[in-house]
CSV table of C-alpha atoms in Angstrom, one decimal:
chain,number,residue,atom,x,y,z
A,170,UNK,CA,4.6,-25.5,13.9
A,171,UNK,CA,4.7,-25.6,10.0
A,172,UNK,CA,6.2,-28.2,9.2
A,173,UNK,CA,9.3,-28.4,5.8
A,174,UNK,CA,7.6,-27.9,2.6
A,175,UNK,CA,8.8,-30.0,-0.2
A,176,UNK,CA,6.3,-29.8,-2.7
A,177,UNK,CA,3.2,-27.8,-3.3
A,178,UNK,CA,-0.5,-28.8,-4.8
A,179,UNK,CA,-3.6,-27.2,-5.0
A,180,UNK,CA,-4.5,-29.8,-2.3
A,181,UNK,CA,-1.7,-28.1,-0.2
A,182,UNK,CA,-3.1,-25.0,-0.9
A,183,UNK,CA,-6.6,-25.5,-0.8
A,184,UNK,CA,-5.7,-26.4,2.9
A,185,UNK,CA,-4.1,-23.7,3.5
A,186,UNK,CA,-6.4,-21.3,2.5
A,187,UNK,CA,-8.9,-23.0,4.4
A,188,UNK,CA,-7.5,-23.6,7.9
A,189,UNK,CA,-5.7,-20.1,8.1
A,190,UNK,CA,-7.9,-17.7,6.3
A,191,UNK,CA,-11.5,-19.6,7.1
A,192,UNK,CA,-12.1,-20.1,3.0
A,193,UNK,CA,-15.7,-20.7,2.2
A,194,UNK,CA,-14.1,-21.2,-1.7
A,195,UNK,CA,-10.8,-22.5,-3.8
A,196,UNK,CA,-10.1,-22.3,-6.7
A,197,UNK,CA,-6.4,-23.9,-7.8
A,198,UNK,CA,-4.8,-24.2,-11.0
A,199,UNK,CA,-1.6,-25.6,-11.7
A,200,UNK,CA,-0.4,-23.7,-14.5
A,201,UNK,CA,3.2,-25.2,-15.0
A,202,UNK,CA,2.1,-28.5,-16.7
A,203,UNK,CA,3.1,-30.6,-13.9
A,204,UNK,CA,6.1,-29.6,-12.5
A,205,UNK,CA,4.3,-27.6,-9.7
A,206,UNK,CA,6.3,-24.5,-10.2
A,207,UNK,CA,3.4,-22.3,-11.2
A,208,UNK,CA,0.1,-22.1,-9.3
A,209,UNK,CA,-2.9,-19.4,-10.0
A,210,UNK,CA,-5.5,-19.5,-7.0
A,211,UNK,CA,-8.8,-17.7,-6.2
A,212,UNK,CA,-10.2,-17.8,-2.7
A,213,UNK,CA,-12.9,-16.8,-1.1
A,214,UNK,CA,-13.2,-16.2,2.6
A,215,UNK,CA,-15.7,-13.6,4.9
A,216,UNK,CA,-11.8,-12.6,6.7
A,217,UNK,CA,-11.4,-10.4,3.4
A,218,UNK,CA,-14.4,-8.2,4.5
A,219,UNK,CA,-13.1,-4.9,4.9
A,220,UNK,CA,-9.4,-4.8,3.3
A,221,UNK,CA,-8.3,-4.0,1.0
A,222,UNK,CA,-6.7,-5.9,-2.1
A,223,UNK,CA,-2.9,-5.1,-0.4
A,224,UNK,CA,-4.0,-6.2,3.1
A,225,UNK,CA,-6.1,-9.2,1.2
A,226,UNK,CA,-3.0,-10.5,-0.7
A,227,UNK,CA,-0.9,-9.6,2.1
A,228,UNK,CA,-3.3,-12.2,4.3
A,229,UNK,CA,-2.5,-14.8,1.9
A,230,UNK,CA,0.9,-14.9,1.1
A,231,UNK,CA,1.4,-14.7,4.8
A,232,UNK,CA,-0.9,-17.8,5.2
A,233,UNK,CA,1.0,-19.5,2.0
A,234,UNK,CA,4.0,-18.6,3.0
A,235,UNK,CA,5.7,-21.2,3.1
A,236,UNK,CA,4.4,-23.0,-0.3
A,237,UNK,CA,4.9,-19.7,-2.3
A,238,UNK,CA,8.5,-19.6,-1.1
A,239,UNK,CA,9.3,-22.9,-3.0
A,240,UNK,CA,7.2,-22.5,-6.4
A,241,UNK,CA,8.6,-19.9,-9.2
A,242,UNK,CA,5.4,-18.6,-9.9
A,243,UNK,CA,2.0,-17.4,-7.7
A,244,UNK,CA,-0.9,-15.5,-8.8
A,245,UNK,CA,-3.7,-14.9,-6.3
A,246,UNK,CA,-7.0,-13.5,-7.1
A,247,UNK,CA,-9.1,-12.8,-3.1
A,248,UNK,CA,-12.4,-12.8,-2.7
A,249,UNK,CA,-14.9,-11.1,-0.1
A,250,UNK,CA,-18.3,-13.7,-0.2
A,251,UNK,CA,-20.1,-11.1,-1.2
A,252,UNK,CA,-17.9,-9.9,-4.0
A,253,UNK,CA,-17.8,-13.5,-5.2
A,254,UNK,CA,-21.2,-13.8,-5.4
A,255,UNK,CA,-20.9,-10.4,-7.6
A,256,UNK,CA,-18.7,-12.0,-9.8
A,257,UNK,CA,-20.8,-15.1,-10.1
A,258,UNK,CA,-24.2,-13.3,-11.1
A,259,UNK,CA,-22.0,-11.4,-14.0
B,200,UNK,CA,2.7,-19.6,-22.8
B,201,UNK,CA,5.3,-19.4,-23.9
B,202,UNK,CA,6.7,-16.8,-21.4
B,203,UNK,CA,5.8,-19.7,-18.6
B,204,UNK,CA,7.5,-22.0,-20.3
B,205,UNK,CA,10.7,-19.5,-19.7
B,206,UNK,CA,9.7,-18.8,-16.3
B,207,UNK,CA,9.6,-22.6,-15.9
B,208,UNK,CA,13.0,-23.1,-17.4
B,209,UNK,CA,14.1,-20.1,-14.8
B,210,UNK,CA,13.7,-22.1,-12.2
B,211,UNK,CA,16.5,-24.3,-13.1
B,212,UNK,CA,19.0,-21.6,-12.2
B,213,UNK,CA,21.2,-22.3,-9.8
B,214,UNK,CA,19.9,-19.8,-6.9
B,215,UNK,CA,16.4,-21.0,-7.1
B,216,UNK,CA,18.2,-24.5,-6.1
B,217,UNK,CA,19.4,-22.7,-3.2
B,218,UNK,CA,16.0,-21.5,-2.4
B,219,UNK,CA,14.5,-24.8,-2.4
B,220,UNK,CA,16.9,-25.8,-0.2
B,221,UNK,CA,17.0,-22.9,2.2
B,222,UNK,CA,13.1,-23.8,2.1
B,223,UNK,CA,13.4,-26.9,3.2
B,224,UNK,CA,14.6,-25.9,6.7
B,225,UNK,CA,12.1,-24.6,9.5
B,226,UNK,CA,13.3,-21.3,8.9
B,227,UNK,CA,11.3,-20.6,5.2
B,228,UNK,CA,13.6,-18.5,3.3
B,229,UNK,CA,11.1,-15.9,3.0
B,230,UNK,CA,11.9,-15.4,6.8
B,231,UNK,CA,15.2,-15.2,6.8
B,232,UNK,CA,16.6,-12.1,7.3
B,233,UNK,CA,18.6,-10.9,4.4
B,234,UNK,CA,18.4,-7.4,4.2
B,235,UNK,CA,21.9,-5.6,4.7
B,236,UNK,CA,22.1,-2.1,5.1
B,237,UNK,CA,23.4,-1.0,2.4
B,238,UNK,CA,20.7,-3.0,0.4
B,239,UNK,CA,18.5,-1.3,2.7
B,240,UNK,CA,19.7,2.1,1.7
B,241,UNK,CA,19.7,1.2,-1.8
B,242,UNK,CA,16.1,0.6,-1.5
B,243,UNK,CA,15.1,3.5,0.3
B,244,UNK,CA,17.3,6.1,-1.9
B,245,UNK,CA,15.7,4.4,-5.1
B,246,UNK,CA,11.8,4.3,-3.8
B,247,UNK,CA,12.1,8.5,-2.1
B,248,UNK,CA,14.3,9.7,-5.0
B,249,UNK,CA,11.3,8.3,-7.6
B,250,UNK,CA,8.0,8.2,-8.1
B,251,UNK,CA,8.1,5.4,-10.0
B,252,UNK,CA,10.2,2.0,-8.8
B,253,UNK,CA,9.7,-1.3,-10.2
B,254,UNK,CA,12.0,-3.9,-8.8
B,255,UNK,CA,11.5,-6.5,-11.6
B,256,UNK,CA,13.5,-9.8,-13.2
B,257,UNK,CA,14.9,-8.2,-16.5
B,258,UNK,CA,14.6,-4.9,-17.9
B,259,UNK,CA,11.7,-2.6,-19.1
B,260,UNK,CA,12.7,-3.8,-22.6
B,261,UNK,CA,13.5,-6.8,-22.0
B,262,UNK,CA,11.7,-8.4,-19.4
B,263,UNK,CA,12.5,-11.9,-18.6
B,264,UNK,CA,9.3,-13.0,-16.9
B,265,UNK,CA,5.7,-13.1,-17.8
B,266,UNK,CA,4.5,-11.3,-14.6
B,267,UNK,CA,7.6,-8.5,-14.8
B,268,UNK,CA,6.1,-8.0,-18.5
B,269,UNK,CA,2.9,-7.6,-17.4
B,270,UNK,CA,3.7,-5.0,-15.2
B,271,UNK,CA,5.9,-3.4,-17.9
B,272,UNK,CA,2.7,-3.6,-20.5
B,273,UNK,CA,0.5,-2.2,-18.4
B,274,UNK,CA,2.4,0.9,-17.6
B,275,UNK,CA,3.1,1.2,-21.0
B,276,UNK,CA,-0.5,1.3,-21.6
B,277,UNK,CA,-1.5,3.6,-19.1
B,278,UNK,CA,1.1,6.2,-21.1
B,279,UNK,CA,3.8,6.2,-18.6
B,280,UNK,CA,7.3,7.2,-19.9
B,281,UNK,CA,9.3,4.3,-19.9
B,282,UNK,CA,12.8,5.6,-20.2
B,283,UNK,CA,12.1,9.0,-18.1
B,284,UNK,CA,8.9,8.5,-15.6
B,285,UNK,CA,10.4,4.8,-14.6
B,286,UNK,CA,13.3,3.7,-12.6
B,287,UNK,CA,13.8,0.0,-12.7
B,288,UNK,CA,16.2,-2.8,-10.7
B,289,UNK,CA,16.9,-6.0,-12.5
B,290,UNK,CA,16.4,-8.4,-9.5
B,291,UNK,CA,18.1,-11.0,-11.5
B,292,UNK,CA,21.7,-9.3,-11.6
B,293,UNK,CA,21.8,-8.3,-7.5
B,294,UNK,CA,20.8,-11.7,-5.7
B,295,UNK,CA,21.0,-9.3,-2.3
B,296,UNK,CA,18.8,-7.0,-3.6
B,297,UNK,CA,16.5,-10.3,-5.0
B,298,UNK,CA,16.3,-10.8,-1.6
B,299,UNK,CA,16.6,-7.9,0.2
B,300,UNK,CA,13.5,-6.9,-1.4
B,301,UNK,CA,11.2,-9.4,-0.6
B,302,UNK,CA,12.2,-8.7,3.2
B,303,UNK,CA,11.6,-5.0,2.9
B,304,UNK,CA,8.4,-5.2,1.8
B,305,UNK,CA,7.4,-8.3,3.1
B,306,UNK,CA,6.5,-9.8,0.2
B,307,UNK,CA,7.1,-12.9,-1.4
B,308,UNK,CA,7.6,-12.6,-5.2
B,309,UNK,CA,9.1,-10.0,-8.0
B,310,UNK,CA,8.0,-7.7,-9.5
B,311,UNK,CA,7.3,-5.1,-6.8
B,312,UNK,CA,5.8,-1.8,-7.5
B,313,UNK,CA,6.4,1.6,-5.4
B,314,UNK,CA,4.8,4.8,-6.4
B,315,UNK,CA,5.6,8.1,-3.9
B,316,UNK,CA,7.7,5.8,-2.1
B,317,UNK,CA,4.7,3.3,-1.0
B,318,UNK,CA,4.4,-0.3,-1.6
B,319,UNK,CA,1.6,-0.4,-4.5
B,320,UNK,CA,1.7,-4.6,-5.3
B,321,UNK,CA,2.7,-7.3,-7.6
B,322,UNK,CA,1.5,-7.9,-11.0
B,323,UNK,CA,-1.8,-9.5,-9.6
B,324,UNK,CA,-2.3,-6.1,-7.7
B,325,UNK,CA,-1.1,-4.0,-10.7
B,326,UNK,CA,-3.8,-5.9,-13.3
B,327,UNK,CA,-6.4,-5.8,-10.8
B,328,UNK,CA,-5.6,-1.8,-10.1
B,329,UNK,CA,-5.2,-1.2,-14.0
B,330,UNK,CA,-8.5,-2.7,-14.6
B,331,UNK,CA,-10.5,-1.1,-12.2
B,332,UNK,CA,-9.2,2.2,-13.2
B,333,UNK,CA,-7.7,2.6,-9.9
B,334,UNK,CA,-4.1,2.4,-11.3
B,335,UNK,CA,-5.1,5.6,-13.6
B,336,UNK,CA,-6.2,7.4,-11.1
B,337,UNK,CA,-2.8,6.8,-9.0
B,338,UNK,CA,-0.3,7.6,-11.7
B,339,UNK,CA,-2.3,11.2,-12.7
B,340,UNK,CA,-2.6,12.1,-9.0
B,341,UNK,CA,1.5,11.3,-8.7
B,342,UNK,CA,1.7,12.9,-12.2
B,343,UNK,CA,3.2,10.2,-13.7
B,344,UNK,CA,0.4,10.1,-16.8
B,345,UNK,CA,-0.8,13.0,-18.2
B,346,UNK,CA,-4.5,13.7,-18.6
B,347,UNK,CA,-5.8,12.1,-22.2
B,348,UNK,CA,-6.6,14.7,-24.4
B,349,UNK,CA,-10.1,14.9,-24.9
B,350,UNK,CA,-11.5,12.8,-27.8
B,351,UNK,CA,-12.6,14.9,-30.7
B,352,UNK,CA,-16.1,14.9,-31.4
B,353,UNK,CA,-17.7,12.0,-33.5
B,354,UNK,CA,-18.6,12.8,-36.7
């Protein structure tokens, strides 16, 4: 059971990402200044294989779910491995 | 930044306290059923009676959110009419429909896009979508965008 969120971190969310969608990769930013309102997060995980960007973000927000709910602002950029990797030879 | 900044000071409003609190409880507020019929109706009238819906926190000219201006640039950009082509809810002055929304298409944050009555994404979606050309490609098939004229001939 999840248990009451009361703040959110990229630690939080870096958990998240990696215990419900099998992350290989996070990458959090905190883009409030502090007040942990605003978070911008790219993952990486070999569950994206196959979906597409709706079904990817969907996948995330319903693992975050509970964390997005209480920050004003989420951005989410989601990675296949192999698209990653793409983006990292660029 | 400074549109964060705004978005930060947003979050002072007073509904956004009831959020937090809601939040707080087992039951996350995105679960919470809040969808009424008629805010149910409203949605589905708006999103089969246009081709183009943005449920957003402002208005196309005056947006008052970075990501609902993002959205708003980026149609701009791709040419679409913004007064004719667009049909726009301000999320911020119907708290049911604030809600209602996020239940009806199961997702979690404003703004949301529908084109031909489908769910199309946020504003991480949109950019991605605009970039890739996808977005484009979408608006000229739903005839939202016309073709661009072909580019006269260098010199």
């Amino acid at each position: 059971m999840s248990t009451p969120v009361t703040s959110v971190t990229i630690e939080s969310l870096t958990e998240a990402c990696n215990t419900k969608l099998g992350a290989t990769h996070v990458e959090g930013k905190d883009i409030s200044g502090g007040c942990g309102q605003n978070f911008e997060i790219k993952i990486v995980s070999p569950m994206f294989e196959g979906k597409s960007t709706l079904q990817k973000h969907r996948m995330v927000n319903e693992a975050l779910k509970d964390q997005i709910a209480v920050v004003h602002a989420f951005s989410q950029k989601s990675f296949t491995p192999a698209q990653w990797e793409a983006l990292q030879q660029q | 930044m400074n549109f964060l900044r705004s978005a930060s000071s947003l979050a002072l409003r007073p509904s956004s306290h009831i959020l937090t609190r809601r939040a707080a409880l087992p039951a996350t507020s995105f679960a919470v059923r809040h969808l009424s019929d008629s805010t149910k109706k409203t949605i589905e009238d708006a999103i089969t009676q246009n081709k183009l819906v943005v449920f957003m926190k402002g208005t196309p000219h005056a947006p008052q959110c970075g990501f609902s201006r993002a959205v708003m640039q980026i149609l701009t950009v791709q040419g679409v009419d913004m007064d004719g082509a667009l049909k726009s809810f301000n999320i911020l002055a119907d708290e049911d429909l604030r809600n209602g929304i996020k239940e009806y298409s199961s997702w979690p944050t404003i703004p949301q896009v529908y084109i031909n009555g489908e769910f199309v994404g946020g504003c991480d979606i949109m950019l991605n979508m605009h970039q890739s050309g996808d977005l484009e490609k979408l608006l000229l098939k739903e005839g939202l965008i016309e073709p661009e004229a072909e580019e006269s001939p260098r010199a």
